[in-house]
Coordinates of C-alpha atoms in Angstrom, one line a residue:
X10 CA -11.9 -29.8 -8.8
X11 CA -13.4 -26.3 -7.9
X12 CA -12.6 -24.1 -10.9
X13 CA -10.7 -21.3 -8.9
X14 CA -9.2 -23.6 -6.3
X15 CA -5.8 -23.3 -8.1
X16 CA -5.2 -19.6 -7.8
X17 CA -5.8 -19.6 -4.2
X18 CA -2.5 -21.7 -4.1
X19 CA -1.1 -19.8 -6.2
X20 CA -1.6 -16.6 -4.4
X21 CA -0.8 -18.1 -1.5
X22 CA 2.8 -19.1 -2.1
X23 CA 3.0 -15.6 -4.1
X24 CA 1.7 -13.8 -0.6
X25 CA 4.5 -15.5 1.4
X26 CA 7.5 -14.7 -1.0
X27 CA 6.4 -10.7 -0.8
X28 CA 6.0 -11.5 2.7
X29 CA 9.4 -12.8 3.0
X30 CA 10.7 -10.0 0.5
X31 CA 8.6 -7.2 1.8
X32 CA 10.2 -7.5 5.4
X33 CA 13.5 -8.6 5.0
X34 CA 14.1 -5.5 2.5
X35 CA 12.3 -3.1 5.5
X36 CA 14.3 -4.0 8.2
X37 CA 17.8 -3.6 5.7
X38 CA 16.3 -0.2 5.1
X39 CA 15.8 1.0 8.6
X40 CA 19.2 -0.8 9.1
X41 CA 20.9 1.4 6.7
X42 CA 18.9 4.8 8.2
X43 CA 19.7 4.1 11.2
X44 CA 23.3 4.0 10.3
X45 CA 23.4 7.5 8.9
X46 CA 23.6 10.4 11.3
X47 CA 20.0 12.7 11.6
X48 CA 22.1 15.6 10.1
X49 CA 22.0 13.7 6.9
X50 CA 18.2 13.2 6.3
X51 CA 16.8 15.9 8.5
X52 CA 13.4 14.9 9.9
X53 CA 12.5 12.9 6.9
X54 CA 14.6 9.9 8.9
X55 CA 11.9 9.4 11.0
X56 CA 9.0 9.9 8.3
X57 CA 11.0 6.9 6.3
X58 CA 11.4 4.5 9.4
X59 CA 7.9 5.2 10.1
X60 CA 6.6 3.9 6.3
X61 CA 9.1 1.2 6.7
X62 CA 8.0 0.4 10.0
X63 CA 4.1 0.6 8.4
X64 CA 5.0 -1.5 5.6
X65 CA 6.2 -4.2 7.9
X66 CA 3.0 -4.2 9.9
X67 CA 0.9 -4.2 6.7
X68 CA 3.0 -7.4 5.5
X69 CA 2.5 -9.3 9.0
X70 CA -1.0 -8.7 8.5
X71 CA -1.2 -9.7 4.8
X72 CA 1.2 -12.6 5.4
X73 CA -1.3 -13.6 8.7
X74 CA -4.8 -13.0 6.9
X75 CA -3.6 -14.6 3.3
X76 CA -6.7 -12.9 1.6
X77 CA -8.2 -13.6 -1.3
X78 CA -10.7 -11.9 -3.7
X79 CA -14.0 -12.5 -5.5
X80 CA -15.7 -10.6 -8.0
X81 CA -18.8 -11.0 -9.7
X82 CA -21.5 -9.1 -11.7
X83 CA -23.0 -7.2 -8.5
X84 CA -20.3 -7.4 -5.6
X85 CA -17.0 -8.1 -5.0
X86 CA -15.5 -9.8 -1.4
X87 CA -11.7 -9.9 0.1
X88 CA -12.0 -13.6 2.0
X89 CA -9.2 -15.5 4.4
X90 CA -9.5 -18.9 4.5
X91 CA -9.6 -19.6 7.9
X92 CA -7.4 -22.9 7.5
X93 CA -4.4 -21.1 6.5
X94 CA -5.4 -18.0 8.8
X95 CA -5.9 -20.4 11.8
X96 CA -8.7 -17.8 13.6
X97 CA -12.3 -18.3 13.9
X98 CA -14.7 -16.8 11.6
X99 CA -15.8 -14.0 13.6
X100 CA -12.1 -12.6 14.0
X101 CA -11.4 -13.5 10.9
X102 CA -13.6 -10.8 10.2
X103 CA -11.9 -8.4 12.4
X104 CA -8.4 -9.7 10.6
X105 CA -9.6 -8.4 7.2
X106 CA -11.0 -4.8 8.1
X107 CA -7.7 -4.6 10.0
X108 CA -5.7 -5.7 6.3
X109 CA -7.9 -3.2 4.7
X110 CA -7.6 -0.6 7.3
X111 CA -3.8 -1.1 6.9
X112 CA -3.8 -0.4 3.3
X113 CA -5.8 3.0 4.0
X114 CA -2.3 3.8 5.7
X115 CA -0.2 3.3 3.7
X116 CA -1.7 5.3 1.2
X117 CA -2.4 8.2 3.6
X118 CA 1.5 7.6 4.5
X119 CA 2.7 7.9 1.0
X120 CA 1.2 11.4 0.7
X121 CA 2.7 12.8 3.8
X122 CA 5.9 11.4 2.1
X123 CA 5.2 13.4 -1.4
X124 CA 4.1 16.1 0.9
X125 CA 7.1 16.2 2.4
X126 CA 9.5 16.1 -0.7
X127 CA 7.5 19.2 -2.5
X128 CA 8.1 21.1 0.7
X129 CA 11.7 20.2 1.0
X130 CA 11.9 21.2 -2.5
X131 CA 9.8 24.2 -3.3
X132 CA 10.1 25.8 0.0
X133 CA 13.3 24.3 2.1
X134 CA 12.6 27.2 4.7
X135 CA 9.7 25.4 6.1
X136 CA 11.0 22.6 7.2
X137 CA 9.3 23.3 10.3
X138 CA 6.4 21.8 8.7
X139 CA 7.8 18.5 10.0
X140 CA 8.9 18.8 13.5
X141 CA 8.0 17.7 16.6
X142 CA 5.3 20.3 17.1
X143 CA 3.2 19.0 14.2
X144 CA 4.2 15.0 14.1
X145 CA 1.0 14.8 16.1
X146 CA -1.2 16.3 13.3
X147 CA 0.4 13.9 11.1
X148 CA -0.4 10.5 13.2
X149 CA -4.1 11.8 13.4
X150 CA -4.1 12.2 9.7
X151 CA -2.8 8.9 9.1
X152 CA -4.7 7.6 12.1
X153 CA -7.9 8.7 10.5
X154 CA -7.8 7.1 7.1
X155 CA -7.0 4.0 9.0
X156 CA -10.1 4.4 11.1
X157 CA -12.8 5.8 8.6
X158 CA -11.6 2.8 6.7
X159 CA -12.2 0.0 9.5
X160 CA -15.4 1.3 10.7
X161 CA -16.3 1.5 7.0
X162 CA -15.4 -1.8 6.4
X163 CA -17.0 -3.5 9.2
X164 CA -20.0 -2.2 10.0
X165 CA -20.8 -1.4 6.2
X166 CA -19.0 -4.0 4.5
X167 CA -19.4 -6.7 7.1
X168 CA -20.9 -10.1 6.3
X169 CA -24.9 -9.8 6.0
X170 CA -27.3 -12.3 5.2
X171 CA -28.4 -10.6 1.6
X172 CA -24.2 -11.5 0.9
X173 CA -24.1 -14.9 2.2
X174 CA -26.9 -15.8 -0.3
X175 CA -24.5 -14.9 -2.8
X176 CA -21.1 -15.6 -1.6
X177 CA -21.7 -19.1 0.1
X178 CA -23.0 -20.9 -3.0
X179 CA -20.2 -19.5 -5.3
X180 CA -17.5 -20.0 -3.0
X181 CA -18.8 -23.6 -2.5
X182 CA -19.1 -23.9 -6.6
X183 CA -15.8 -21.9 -7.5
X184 CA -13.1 -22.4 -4.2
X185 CA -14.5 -26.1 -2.6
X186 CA -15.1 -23.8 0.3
X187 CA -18.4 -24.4 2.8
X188 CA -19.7 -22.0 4.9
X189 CA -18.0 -22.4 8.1
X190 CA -14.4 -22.3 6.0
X191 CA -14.2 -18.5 5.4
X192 CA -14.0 -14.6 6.9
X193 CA -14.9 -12.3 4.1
X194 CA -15.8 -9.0 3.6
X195 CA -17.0 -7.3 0.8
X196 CA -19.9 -5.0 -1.0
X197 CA -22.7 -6.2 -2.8
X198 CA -24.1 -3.1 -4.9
X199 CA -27.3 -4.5 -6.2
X200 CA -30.3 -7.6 -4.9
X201 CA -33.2 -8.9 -6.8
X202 CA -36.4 -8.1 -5.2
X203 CA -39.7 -9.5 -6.5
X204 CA -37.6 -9.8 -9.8
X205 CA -36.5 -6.2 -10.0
X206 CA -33.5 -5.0 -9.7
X207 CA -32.5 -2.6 -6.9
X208 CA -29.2 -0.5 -5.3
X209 CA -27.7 -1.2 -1.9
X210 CA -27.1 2.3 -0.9
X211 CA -24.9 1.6 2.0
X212 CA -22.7 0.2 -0.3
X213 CA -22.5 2.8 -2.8
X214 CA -21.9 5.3 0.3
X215 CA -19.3 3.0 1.6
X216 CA -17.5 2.2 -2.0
X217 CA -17.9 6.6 -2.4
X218 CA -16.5 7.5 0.8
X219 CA -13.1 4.8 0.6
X220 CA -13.1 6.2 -3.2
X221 CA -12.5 9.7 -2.4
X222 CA -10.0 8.9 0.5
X223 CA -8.1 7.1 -2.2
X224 CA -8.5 9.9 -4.7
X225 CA -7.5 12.5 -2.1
X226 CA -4.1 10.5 -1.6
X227 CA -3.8 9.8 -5.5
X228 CA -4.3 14.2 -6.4
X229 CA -1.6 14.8 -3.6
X230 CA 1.1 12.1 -4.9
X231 CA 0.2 14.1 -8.6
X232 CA 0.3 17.2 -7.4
X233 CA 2.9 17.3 -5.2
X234 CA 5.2 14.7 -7.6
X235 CA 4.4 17.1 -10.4
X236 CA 5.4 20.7 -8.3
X237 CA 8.5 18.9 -7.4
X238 CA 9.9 17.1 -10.7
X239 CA 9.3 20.3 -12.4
X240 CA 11.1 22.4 -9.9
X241 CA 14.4 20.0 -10.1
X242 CA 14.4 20.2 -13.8
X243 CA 14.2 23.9 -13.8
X244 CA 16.4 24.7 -11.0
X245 CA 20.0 24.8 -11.6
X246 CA 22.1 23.0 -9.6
X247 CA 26.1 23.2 -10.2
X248 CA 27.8 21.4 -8.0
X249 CA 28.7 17.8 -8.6
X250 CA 26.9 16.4 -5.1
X251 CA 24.0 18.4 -6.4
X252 CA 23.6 17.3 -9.8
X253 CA 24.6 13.2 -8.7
X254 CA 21.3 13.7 -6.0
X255 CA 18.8 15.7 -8.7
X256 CA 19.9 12.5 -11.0
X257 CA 18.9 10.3 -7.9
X258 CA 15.6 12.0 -6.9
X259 CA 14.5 12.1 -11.0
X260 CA 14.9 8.5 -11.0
X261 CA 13.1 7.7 -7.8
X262 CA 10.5 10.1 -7.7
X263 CA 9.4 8.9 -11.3
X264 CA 9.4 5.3 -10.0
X265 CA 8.2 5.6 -6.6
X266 CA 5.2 7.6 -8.5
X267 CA 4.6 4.8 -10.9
X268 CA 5.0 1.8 -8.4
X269 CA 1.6 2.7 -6.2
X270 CA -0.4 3.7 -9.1
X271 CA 0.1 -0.3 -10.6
X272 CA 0.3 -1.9 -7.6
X273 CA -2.1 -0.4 -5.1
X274 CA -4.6 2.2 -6.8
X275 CA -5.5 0.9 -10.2
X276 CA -6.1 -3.0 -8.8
X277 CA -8.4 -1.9 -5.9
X278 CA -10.2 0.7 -8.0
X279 CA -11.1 -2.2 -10.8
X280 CA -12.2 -4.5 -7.6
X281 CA -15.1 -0.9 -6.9
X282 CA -15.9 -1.0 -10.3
X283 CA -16.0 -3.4 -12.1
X284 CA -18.9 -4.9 -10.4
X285 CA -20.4 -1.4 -10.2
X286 CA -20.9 -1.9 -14.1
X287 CA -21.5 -5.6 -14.7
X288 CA -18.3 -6.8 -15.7
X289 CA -17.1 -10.0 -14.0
X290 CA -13.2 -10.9 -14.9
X291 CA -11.5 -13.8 -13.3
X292 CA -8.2 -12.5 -13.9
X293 CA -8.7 -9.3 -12.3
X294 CA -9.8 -11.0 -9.0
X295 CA -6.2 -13.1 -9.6
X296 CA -4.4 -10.4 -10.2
X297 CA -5.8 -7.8 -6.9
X298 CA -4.0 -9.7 -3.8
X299 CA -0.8 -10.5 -5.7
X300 CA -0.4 -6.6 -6.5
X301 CA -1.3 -5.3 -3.3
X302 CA 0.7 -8.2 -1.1
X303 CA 4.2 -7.5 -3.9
X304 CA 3.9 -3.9 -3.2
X305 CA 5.5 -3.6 0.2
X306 CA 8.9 -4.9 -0.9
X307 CA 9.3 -2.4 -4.3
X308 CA 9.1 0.8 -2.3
X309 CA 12.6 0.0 0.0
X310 CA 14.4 -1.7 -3.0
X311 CA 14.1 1.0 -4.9
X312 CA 15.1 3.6 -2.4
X313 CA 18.0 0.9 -1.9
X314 CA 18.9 1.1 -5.4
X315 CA 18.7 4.7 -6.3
X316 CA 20.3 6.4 -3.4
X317 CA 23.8 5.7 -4.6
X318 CA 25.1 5.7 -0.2
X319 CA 22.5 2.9 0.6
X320 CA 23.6 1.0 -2.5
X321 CA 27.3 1.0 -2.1
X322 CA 26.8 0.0 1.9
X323 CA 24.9 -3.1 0.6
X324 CA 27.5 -3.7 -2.1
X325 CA 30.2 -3.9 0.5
X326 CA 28.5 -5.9 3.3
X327 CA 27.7 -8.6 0.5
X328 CA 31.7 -8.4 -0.2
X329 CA 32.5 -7.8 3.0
X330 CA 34.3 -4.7 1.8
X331 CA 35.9 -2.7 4.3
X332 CA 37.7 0.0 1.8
X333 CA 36.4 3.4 2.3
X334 CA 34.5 5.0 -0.4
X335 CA 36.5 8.2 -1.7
X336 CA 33.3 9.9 -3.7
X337 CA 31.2 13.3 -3.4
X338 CA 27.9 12.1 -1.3
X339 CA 24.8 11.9 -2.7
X340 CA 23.1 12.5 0.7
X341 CA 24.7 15.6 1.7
X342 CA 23.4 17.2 5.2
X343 CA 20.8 19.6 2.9
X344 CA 19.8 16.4 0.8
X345 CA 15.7 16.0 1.5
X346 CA 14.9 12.6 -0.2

């Protein structure tokens, strides 16, 4: 028995439940969107369907490519089996810069949704800041993280043969896997040479450049979380509607800040450093693709759960309610979460 064979089981089945979750809560979420009229979200309806509609995509392609990571002392690789992936080796390829690529996205995504929140909040008058006018300037943005990040990963991060004299032993000694039975890429940031010890560049430019992409979305979520949690706390709002939403967007900005920074940043910056430094933990590589495939599903529940409308809707198709709700509406037509 392979000694890491087990966890690829394991994170399989744990890939398809957030699969399954990660969808299924989407699709309720655009359900209930759509329901509302555009009055009462603004332009932001269209900024949520389109990270719903993202998240979906980055699921299907998590659910599809099933991946997997390894870590050791001087690399790290994301790998699909290409059993449970059913696609040859050299697509297999393409499958994972496309997973990675997707997760650039989403990142880019959930700044442009911060972005848009400390603008709603801190300066309402420019909501022109999202219309149609500059929506293109917003899909090149998000478009561009997506395609630094694939051609990153591909041409930079692509199998080599300096890799497969690392990777195709271990995975043979820790996953029962031969050669022909895996897609991976990855970085290796140091080879032996003649005994001595020397740096892939390219892989330290590659490992630099996704870095500060990620860092650049991370300093905007702060930033622009930050500006607008401190600007609801000292703006006074006296109206019941007002103070039953500033409770709301408390609650959901704090988690919606904390849910990325567990579950997407921190992982896939311990799988750039840790071999950067030498360290080599198992559970870390166990832990990466369980985050990063769970995520998807915790951003809609919580917007399900904290905007009192979408919750109550839910409530009473589960009960198949049909009493109408006498109550002061948390998303008035000004409301900008």
């Amino acid at each position: 028995m392979c000694s890491s064979s087990k966890w690829l089981e394991i994170t399989f089945w744990v890939e398809f439940v957030g699969f399954f979750l990660s969808v299924s809560s989407h699709f309720i979420l655009i359900y209930l969107i759509l329901e509302k009229p555009k009055a009462t979200f603004g332009n932001y309806k269209y900024l949520m369907i389109s990270f719903s509609a993202s998240g979906i995509f980055y699921s299907c392609l998590n659910f599809w490519c099933k991946p997997n990571i390894h870590l050791s002392e001087t690399s790290f690789a994301i790998f699909t089996i290409l059993k449970t992936s059913g696609v040859s080796q050299p697509i297999g390829v393409v499958l994972i810069t496309l997973y990675c690529s997707s997760y650039a996205m989403m990142l880019s995504l959930l700044s442009v949704q911060f972005f848009y929140r400390y603008t709603s909040v801190i300066s309402p008058l420019n909501s022109t800041r999202f219309s149609r006018k500059t929506a293109p300037f917003y899909i090149i943005y998000v478009m561009s993280f997506f395609n630094i990040w694939a051609l990153l990963t591909y041409f930079i991060n692509g199998p080599s043969n300096m890799k497969n004299q690392e990777f195709i032993p271990a995975f043979q000694i820790e996953y029962c896997l031969g050669p022909t039975d895996f897609s991976y890429i990855g970085a290796k940031y140091y080879y032996f040479e003649n005994e001595i010890r020397r740096y892939h560049w390219p892989s330290f430019i590659c490992i630099f450049t996704m870095s500060s992409l990620m860092c650049s979305t991370f300093s905007g979520l702060s930033y622009f979380g930050t500006c607008t949690f401190k600007t609801l706390k000292k703006v006074g709002l006296t109206s019941y509607g007002s103070k039953e939403l500033q409770n709301q967007l408390f609650r959901t900005l704090v988690v919606q800040t904390i849910i990325p920074t567990i579950f997407m940043y921190f992982p896939v910056s311990c799988m750039f450093l840790f071999p950067m430094i030498g360290l080599e933990i198992e559970q870390v590589a166990i832990f990466i693709p369980i985050t990063v495939s769970i995520y998807p599903c915790l951003e809609p529940m919580v917007a399900m759960y904290c905007i009192k409308d979408f919750r109550h809707r839910i409530q009473d198709i589960l009960t198949c309610s049909t009493v109408t709700r006498i109550q002061v509406s948390s998303t008035q037509r000004d409301s900008f979460f």
